[in-house]
PDB file of C-alpha atoms in Angstrom:
ATOM      1  CA  MET K 205       0.116  -0.195   0.008  1.00 50.00           C
ATOM      2  CA  ARG K 206       1.174   3.313  -0.926  1.00 51.00           C
ATOM      3  CA  SER K 207       0.251   6.736   0.755  1.00 49.00           C
ATOM      4  CA  ARG K 208      -0.944   9.763  -1.099  1.00 51.00           C
ATOM      5  CA  GLY K 209      -1.575  12.644   0.963  1.00 55.00           C
ATOM      6  CA  GLY K 210      -2.580  10.550   3.858  1.00 52.00           C
ATOM      7  CA  ILE K 211      -4.943   8.303   1.888  1.00 50.00           C
ATOM      8  CA  GLY K 212      -3.783   4.601   1.488  1.00 49.00           C
ATOM      9  CA  VAL K 213      -3.707   3.403  -2.263  1.00 52.00           C
ATOM     10  CA  PHE K 214      -3.336  -0.046  -3.375  1.00 49.00           C
ATOM     11  CA  SER K 215      -1.765  -1.113  -6.470  1.00 56.00           C
ATOM     12  CA  ALA K 216      -3.856  -2.543  -9.273  1.00 54.00           C
ATOM     13  CA  PRO K 217      -2.449  -6.110  -8.941  1.00 52.00           C
ATOM     14  CA  ALA K 218      -2.867  -6.123  -5.253  1.00 49.00           C
ATOM     15  CA  VAL K 219      -6.718  -5.232  -5.613  1.00 44.00           C
ATOM     16  CA  ALA K 220      -7.282  -7.796  -8.415  1.00 46.00           C
ATOM     17  CA  TRP K 221      -5.664 -10.487  -6.443  1.00 48.00           C
ATOM     18  CA  ALA K 222      -7.889  -9.607  -3.517  1.00 46.00           C
ATOM     19  CA  LEU K 223     -10.925  -9.581  -5.565  1.00 43.00           C
ATOM     20  CA  ALA K 224     -10.123 -13.075  -6.973  1.00 44.00           C
ATOM     21  CA  VAL K 225      -9.531 -14.367  -3.698  1.00 40.00           C
ATOM     22  CA  LEU K 226     -12.809 -12.975  -2.205  1.00 39.00           C
ATOM     23  CA  ALA K 227     -14.646 -14.263  -5.444  1.00 42.00           C
ATOM     24  CA  LEU K 228     -13.263 -17.609  -5.128  1.00 36.00           C
ATOM     25  CA  ALA K 229     -14.247 -17.706  -1.339  1.00 38.00           C
ATOM     26  CA  LEU K 230     -17.779 -16.545  -1.890  1.00 37.00           C
ATOM     27  CA  THR K 231     -18.764 -18.996  -4.869  1.00 37.00           C
ATOM     28  CA  ARG K 232     -16.866 -22.230  -4.177  1.00 36.00           C
ATOM     29  CA  GLU K 233     -19.045 -25.365  -3.978  1.00 42.00           C
ATOM     30  CA  PRO K 234     -18.714 -27.493  -0.957  1.00 43.00           C
ATOM     31  CA  LEU K 235     -16.062 -29.895  -1.130  1.00 46.00           C
ATOM     32  CA  ALA K 236     -17.022 -33.493  -1.463  1.00 46.00           C
ATOM     33  CA  SER K 237     -15.744 -34.717   1.985  1.00 51.00           C
ATOM     34  CA  GLU K 238     -18.265 -32.099   3.340  1.00 63.00           C
ATOM     35  CA  PRO K 239     -21.396 -33.534   4.522  1.00 68.00           C
ATOM     36  CA  LEU K 240     -24.635 -32.371   2.954  1.00 73.00           C
ATOM     37  CA  ALA K 241     -26.651 -29.667   4.672  1.00 78.00           C
ATOM     38  CA  PRO K 242     -29.518 -31.225   6.762  1.00 81.00           C
ATOM     39  CA  PRO K 243     -32.916 -31.014   5.247  1.00 79.00           C
ATOM     40  CA  ALA K 244     -34.456 -27.433   5.261  1.00 82.00           C
ATOM     41  CA  ASP K 245     -37.630 -26.318   4.070  1.00 91.00           C
ATOM     42  CA  GLN K 246     -37.431 -25.126   0.507  1.00 91.00           C
ATOM     43  CA  THR K 247     -39.379 -24.250  -2.533  1.00 95.00           C
ATOM     44  CA  VAL K 248     -38.828 -24.913  -6.257  1.00 94.00           C
ATOM     45  CA  CYS K 249     -41.169 -23.565  -9.203  1.00 96.00           C
ATOM     46  CA  SER K 250     -42.174 -24.379 -12.574  1.00 96.00           C
ATOM     47  CA  PRO K 251     -40.021 -22.548 -15.349  1.00 96.00           C
ATOM     48  CA  ASN K 252     -43.120 -20.775 -16.103  1.00 95.00           C
ATOM     49  CA  GLY K 253     -43.871 -19.682 -12.712  1.00 93.00           C
ATOM     50  CA  LEU K 254     -47.447 -20.821 -12.404  1.00 95.00           C
ATOM     51  CA  TYR K 255     -46.413 -23.678  -9.719  1.00 96.00           C
ATOM     52  CA  CYS K 256     -44.354 -24.067  -6.816  1.00 96.00           C
ATOM     53  CA  ALA K 257     -43.674 -27.016  -4.802  1.00 96.00           C
ATOM     54  CA  VAL K 258     -43.141 -26.132  -1.198  1.00 96.00           C
ATOM     55  CA  MET K 259     -40.936 -28.945   0.660  1.00 94.00           C
ATOM     56  CA  ASP K 260     -41.409 -29.044   4.465  1.00 94.00           C
ATOM     57  CA  ALA K 261     -38.435 -30.728   6.113  1.00 92.00           C
ATOM     58  CA  GLU K 262     -40.097 -31.373   9.359  1.00 93.00           C
ATOM     59  CA  THR K 263     -43.284 -32.984   8.052  1.00 95.00           C
ATOM     60  CA  LYS K 264     -41.460 -34.435   5.014  1.00 95.00           C
ATOM     61  CA  GLN K 265     -44.523 -33.342   2.968  1.00 94.00           C
ATOM     62  CA  THR K 266     -44.366 -31.503  -0.556  1.00 95.00           C
ATOM     63  CA  THR K 267     -47.268 -29.137  -1.463  1.00 95.00           C
ATOM     64  CA  VAL K 268     -47.562 -28.258  -4.930  1.00 96.00           C
ATOM     65  CA  LEU K 269     -49.199 -24.513  -5.210  1.00 96.00           C
ATOM     66  CA  ARG K 270     -50.883 -23.025  -8.390  1.00 94.00           C
ATOM     67  CA  GLU K 271     -50.569 -19.218  -8.042  1.00 86.00           C
ATOM     68  CA  GLY K 272     -50.129 -19.547  -4.287  1.00 87.00           C
ATOM     69  CA  ARG K 273     -53.275 -21.970  -3.746  1.00 93.00           C
ATOM     70  CA  PRO K 274     -52.906 -25.754  -2.989  1.00 94.00           C
ATOM     71  CA  HIS K 275     -52.934 -27.693  -6.020  1.00 95.00           C
ATOM     72  CA  TRP K 276     -51.922 -31.243  -4.769  1.00 95.00           C
ATOM     73  CA  GLN K 277     -49.731 -32.636  -2.067  1.00 94.00           C
ATOM     74  CA  ARG K 278     -47.632 -35.765  -1.599  1.00 94.00           C
ATOM     75  CA  SER K 279     -45.349 -37.370   1.058  1.00 93.00           C
ATOM     76  CA  GLY K 280     -41.582 -36.616   0.963  1.00 93.00           C
ATOM     77  CA  TRP K 281     -38.945 -34.200   0.985  1.00 93.00           C
ATOM     78  CA  PHE K 282     -36.441 -33.830  -1.955  1.00 92.00           C
ATOM     79  CA  ARG K 283     -33.041 -32.208  -2.045  1.00 90.00           C
ATOM     80  CA  ASP K 284     -33.002 -32.041  -5.701  1.00 93.00           C
ATOM     81  CA  ALA K 285     -36.456 -31.769  -7.295  1.00 95.00           C
ATOM     82  CA  PHE K 286     -37.867 -29.992 -10.368  1.00 97.00           C
ATOM     83  CA  LEU K 287     -41.488 -29.292 -10.984  1.00 97.00           C
ATOM     84  CA  ALA K 288     -42.770 -29.189 -14.666  1.00 97.00           C
ATOM     85  CA  ASP K 289     -44.763 -26.374 -16.364  1.00 97.00           C
ATOM     86  CA  ASP K 290     -47.875 -28.400 -16.005  1.00 96.00           C
ATOM     87  CA  GLY K 291     -47.835 -28.533 -12.404  1.00 96.00           C
ATOM     88  CA  GLU K 292     -48.414 -32.202 -12.663  1.00 97.00           C
ATOM     89  CA  HIS K 293     -44.963 -33.647 -12.866  1.00 97.00           C
ATOM     90  CA  LEU K 294     -42.135 -33.602 -10.605  1.00 97.00           C
ATOM     91  CA  VAL K 295     -38.534 -34.957 -11.307  1.00 97.00           C
ATOM     92  CA  VAL K 296     -36.550 -35.881  -8.477  1.00 95.00           C
ATOM     93  CA  GLY K 297     -32.616 -36.434  -8.652  1.00 93.00           C
ATOM     94  CA  TYR K 298     -30.281 -38.457  -6.615  1.00 80.00           C
ATOM     95  CA  ARG K 299     -30.319 -37.973  -2.849  1.00 85.00           C
ATOM     96  CA  GLY K 300     -26.836 -37.227  -2.911  1.00 83.00           C
ATOM     97  CA  LEU K 301     -26.887 -34.810  -5.892  1.00 85.00           C
ATOM     98  CA  ASP K 302     -24.133 -35.112  -8.159  1.00 85.00           C
ATOM     99  CA  LEU K 303     -22.138 -37.376  -5.643  1.00 85.00           C
ATOM    100  CA  LEU K 304     -22.436 -41.245  -5.304  1.00 82.00           C
ATOM    101  CA  ASN K 305     -21.372 -43.285  -2.305  1.00 82.00           C
ATOM    102  CA  TRP K 306     -18.528 -45.679  -2.701  1.00 80.00           C
ATOM    103  CA  ASP K 307     -20.726 -48.415  -2.362  1.00 80.00           C
ATOM    104  CA  TYR K 308     -23.366 -47.496  -5.150  1.00 78.00           C
ATOM    105  CA  ARG K 309     -25.344 -50.557  -6.959  1.00 84.00           C
ATOM    106  CA  PRO K 310     -26.135 -50.623 -10.759  1.00 84.00           C
ATOM    107  CA  GLY K 311     -29.546 -50.268  -9.296  1.00 86.00           C
ATOM    108  CA  THR K 312     -29.180 -47.181  -7.285  1.00 89.00           C
ATOM    109  CA  VAL K 313     -31.772 -44.703  -8.582  1.00 94.00           C
ATOM    110  CA  LEU K 314     -30.577 -41.376  -9.989  1.00 92.00           C
ATOM    111  CA  LEU K 315     -33.719 -40.031 -11.203  1.00 96.00           C
ATOM    112  CA  SER K 316     -37.459 -40.634 -10.572  1.00 96.00           C
ATOM    113  CA  PHE K 317     -40.413 -39.401 -12.493  1.00 97.00           C
ATOM    114  CA  TRP K 318     -43.547 -38.608 -10.638  1.00 97.00           C
ATOM    115  CA  ARG K 319     -47.218 -37.466 -11.722  1.00 97.00           C
ATOM    116  CA  ARG K 320     -48.492 -36.154  -8.469  1.00 95.00           C
ATOM    117  CA  ASP K 321     -47.957 -38.709  -5.934  1.00 91.00           C
ATOM    118  CA  ARG K 322     -47.603 -41.739  -8.434  1.00 96.00           C
ATOM    119  CA  LEU K 323     -44.223 -42.977  -9.402  1.00 97.00           C
ATOM    120  CA  ILE K 324     -43.955 -43.141 -13.424  1.00 97.00           C
ATOM    121  CA  ARG K 325     -40.468 -44.493 -13.622  1.00 97.00           C
ATOM    122  CA  ALA K 326     -37.321 -44.828 -11.648  1.00 97.00           C
ATOM    123  CA  VAL K 327     -34.149 -44.445 -13.702  1.00 96.00           C
ATOM    124  CA  PRO K 328     -31.341 -46.635 -12.246  1.00 95.00           C
ATOM    125  CA  PHE K 329     -27.610 -45.612 -12.471  1.00 90.00           C
ATOM    126  CA  ALA K 330     -27.004 -48.528 -14.902  1.00 92.00           C
ATOM    127  CA  GLU K 331     -29.254 -46.620 -17.549  1.00 93.00           C
ATOM    128  CA  VAL K 332     -27.469 -43.176 -17.002  1.00 92.00           C
ATOM    129  CA  ILE K 333     -23.925 -43.969 -16.959  1.00 87.00           C
ATOM    130  CA  GLU K 334     -22.535 -46.471 -19.635  1.00 88.00           C
ATOM    131  CA  GLU K 335     -18.583 -46.755 -18.481  1.00 87.00           C
ATOM    132  CA  PRO K 336     -18.682 -46.815 -14.442  1.00 82.00           C
ATOM    133  CA  ALA K 337     -14.896 -46.583 -14.974  1.00 83.00           C
ATOM    134  CA  ARG K 338     -15.297 -43.043 -16.071  1.00 81.00           C
ATOM    135  CA  LEU K 339     -16.591 -41.939 -12.723  1.00 82.00           C
ATOM    136  CA  ARG K 340     -14.680 -39.353 -11.110  1.00 87.00           C
ATOM    137  CA  PRO K 341     -13.552 -40.352  -7.697  1.00 86.00           C
ATOM    138  CA  MET K 342     -13.781 -37.725  -4.645  1.00 82.00           C
ATOM    139  CA  ALA K 343     -13.347 -37.658  -1.217  1.00 80.00           C
ATOM    140  CA  GLY K 344     -15.629 -40.721  -0.139  1.00 82.00           C
ATOM    141  CA  HIS K 345     -17.786 -40.518  -3.343  1.00 86.00           C
ATOM    142  CA  PHE K 346     -17.965 -40.700  -7.140  1.00 86.00           C
ATOM    143  CA  LEU K 347     -18.920 -37.582  -9.365  1.00 88.00           C
ATOM    144  CA  TRP K 348     -21.550 -39.095 -11.783  1.00 90.00           C
ATOM    145  CA  GLY K 349     -22.804 -36.103 -13.410  1.00 91.00           C
ATOM    146  CA  ARG K 350     -25.528 -33.457 -12.568  1.00 93.00           C
ATOM    147  CA  THR K 351     -29.212 -32.949 -13.240  1.00 94.00           C
ATOM    148  CA  LEU K 352     -29.754 -29.594 -15.364  1.00 95.00           C
ATOM    149  CA  GLY K 353     -33.557 -29.357 -15.328  1.00 95.00           C
ATOM    150  CA  PHE K 354     -36.079 -28.666 -18.106  1.00 96.00           C
ATOM    151  CA  ASP K 355     -35.008 -27.771 -21.705  1.00 95.00           C
ATOM    152  CA  LYS K 356     -37.047 -25.484 -23.915  1.00 94.00           C
ATOM    153  CA  SER K 357     -39.385 -28.480 -24.918  1.00 94.00           C
ATOM    154  CA  GLY K 358     -40.131 -29.466 -21.270  1.00 96.00           C
ATOM    155  CA  ARG K 359     -38.090 -32.416 -21.427  1.00 97.00           C
ATOM    156  CA  PHE K 360     -35.576 -33.332 -18.578  1.00 97.00           C
ATOM    157  CA  THR K 361     -31.855 -33.073 -19.056  1.00 96.00           C
ATOM    158  CA  VAL K 362     -28.901 -34.399 -17.018  1.00 95.00           C
ATOM    159  CA  GLU K 363     -24.878 -34.300 -17.809  1.00 94.00           C
ATOM    160  CA  THR K 364     -22.711 -37.126 -17.262  1.00 92.00           C
ATOM    161  CA  VAL K 365     -19.062 -37.289 -16.419  1.00 91.00           C
ATOM    162  CA  GLU K 366     -18.887 -39.492 -19.792  1.00 90.00           C
ATOM    163  CA  ASP K 367     -19.672 -36.160 -21.490  1.00 89.00           C
ATOM    164  CA  ARG K 368     -23.071 -37.011 -22.396  1.00 92.00           C
ATOM    165  CA  ARG K 369     -26.152 -35.074 -22.040  1.00 95.00           C
ATOM    166  CA  LEU K 370     -29.415 -37.273 -21.632  1.00 95.00           C
ATOM    167  CA  THR K 371     -32.975 -36.099 -22.336  1.00 97.00           C
ATOM    168  CA  PHE K 372     -36.025 -37.789 -20.926  1.00 97.00           C
ATOM    169  CA  ASP K 373     -39.768 -37.539 -21.566  1.00 97.00           C
ATOM    170  CA  ILE K 374     -41.249 -36.114 -18.163  1.00 97.00           C
ATOM    171  CA  THR K 375     -44.548 -38.083 -18.839  1.00 97.00           C
ATOM    172  CA  THR K 376     -43.075 -41.404 -19.136  1.00 97.00           C
ATOM    173  CA  GLY K 377     -39.349 -41.289 -17.893  1.00 96.00           C
ATOM    174  CA  ALA K 378     -38.191 -42.819 -21.099  1.00 96.00           C
ATOM    175  CA  LEU K 379     -34.708 -41.720 -22.407  1.00 96.00           C
ATOM    176  CA  VAL K 380     -35.269 -39.882 -25.805  1.00 96.00           C
ATOM    177  CA  ALA K 381     -32.101 -38.372 -26.632  1.00 92.00           C
ATOM    178  CA  VAL K 382     -28.338 -38.813 -25.911  1.00 93.00           C
ATOM    179  CA  GLU K 383     -26.099 -36.000 -27.195  1.00 90.00           C
ATOM    180  CA  PRO K 384     -22.359 -35.400 -26.866  1.00 87.00           C
ATOM    181  CA  HIS K 385     -21.830 -32.633 -24.323  1.00 76.00           C
ATOM    182  CA  PRO K 386     -18.670 -31.666 -22.373  1.00 70.00           C
ATOM    183  CA  PHE K 387     -19.295 -32.158 -18.618  1.00 63.00           C
ATOM    184  CA  ARG K 388     -18.396 -28.663 -16.945  1.00 63.00           C
ATOM    185  CA  ARG K 389     -17.801 -28.478 -13.143  1.00 54.00           C
TER     186      ARG K 389
END
């Protein structure tokens, strides 16, 4: 720091470095070895904003509201949930988000597609990941990919560590498209 007439002046490189450190501290994601946050109340809304799913961590109830009024309710609290524009379909991602436990099984469910309180389809790990050897080892977990949400056509998308983007029909849970896509973390 230099002084000009009693006022401290920092050099441009020092300011840039300090801002970079601050930005990194504020935007970093939790480390894989850090436990997930305990369940807390959360709300997710449909892309069109007409519907919102309010998930109560204490009662483990999810209530879908249409423009603020109850539309339907189901049991369960979900860490990774997406509500479709029709307010009827809910897609739930893996409970560990993008990190699988070391002892995962090929039948571990990574996605589940629901219509209100009725399961349409559970999509297992073996249908999402073709080559388990490409999973990225982390501290105590494997990174498998991530849920992205709905595309412009209302279909649900995920990216995998295999550099693939998978697209699913939300009404059936069927895989409808597989595209190469660089996985960005």
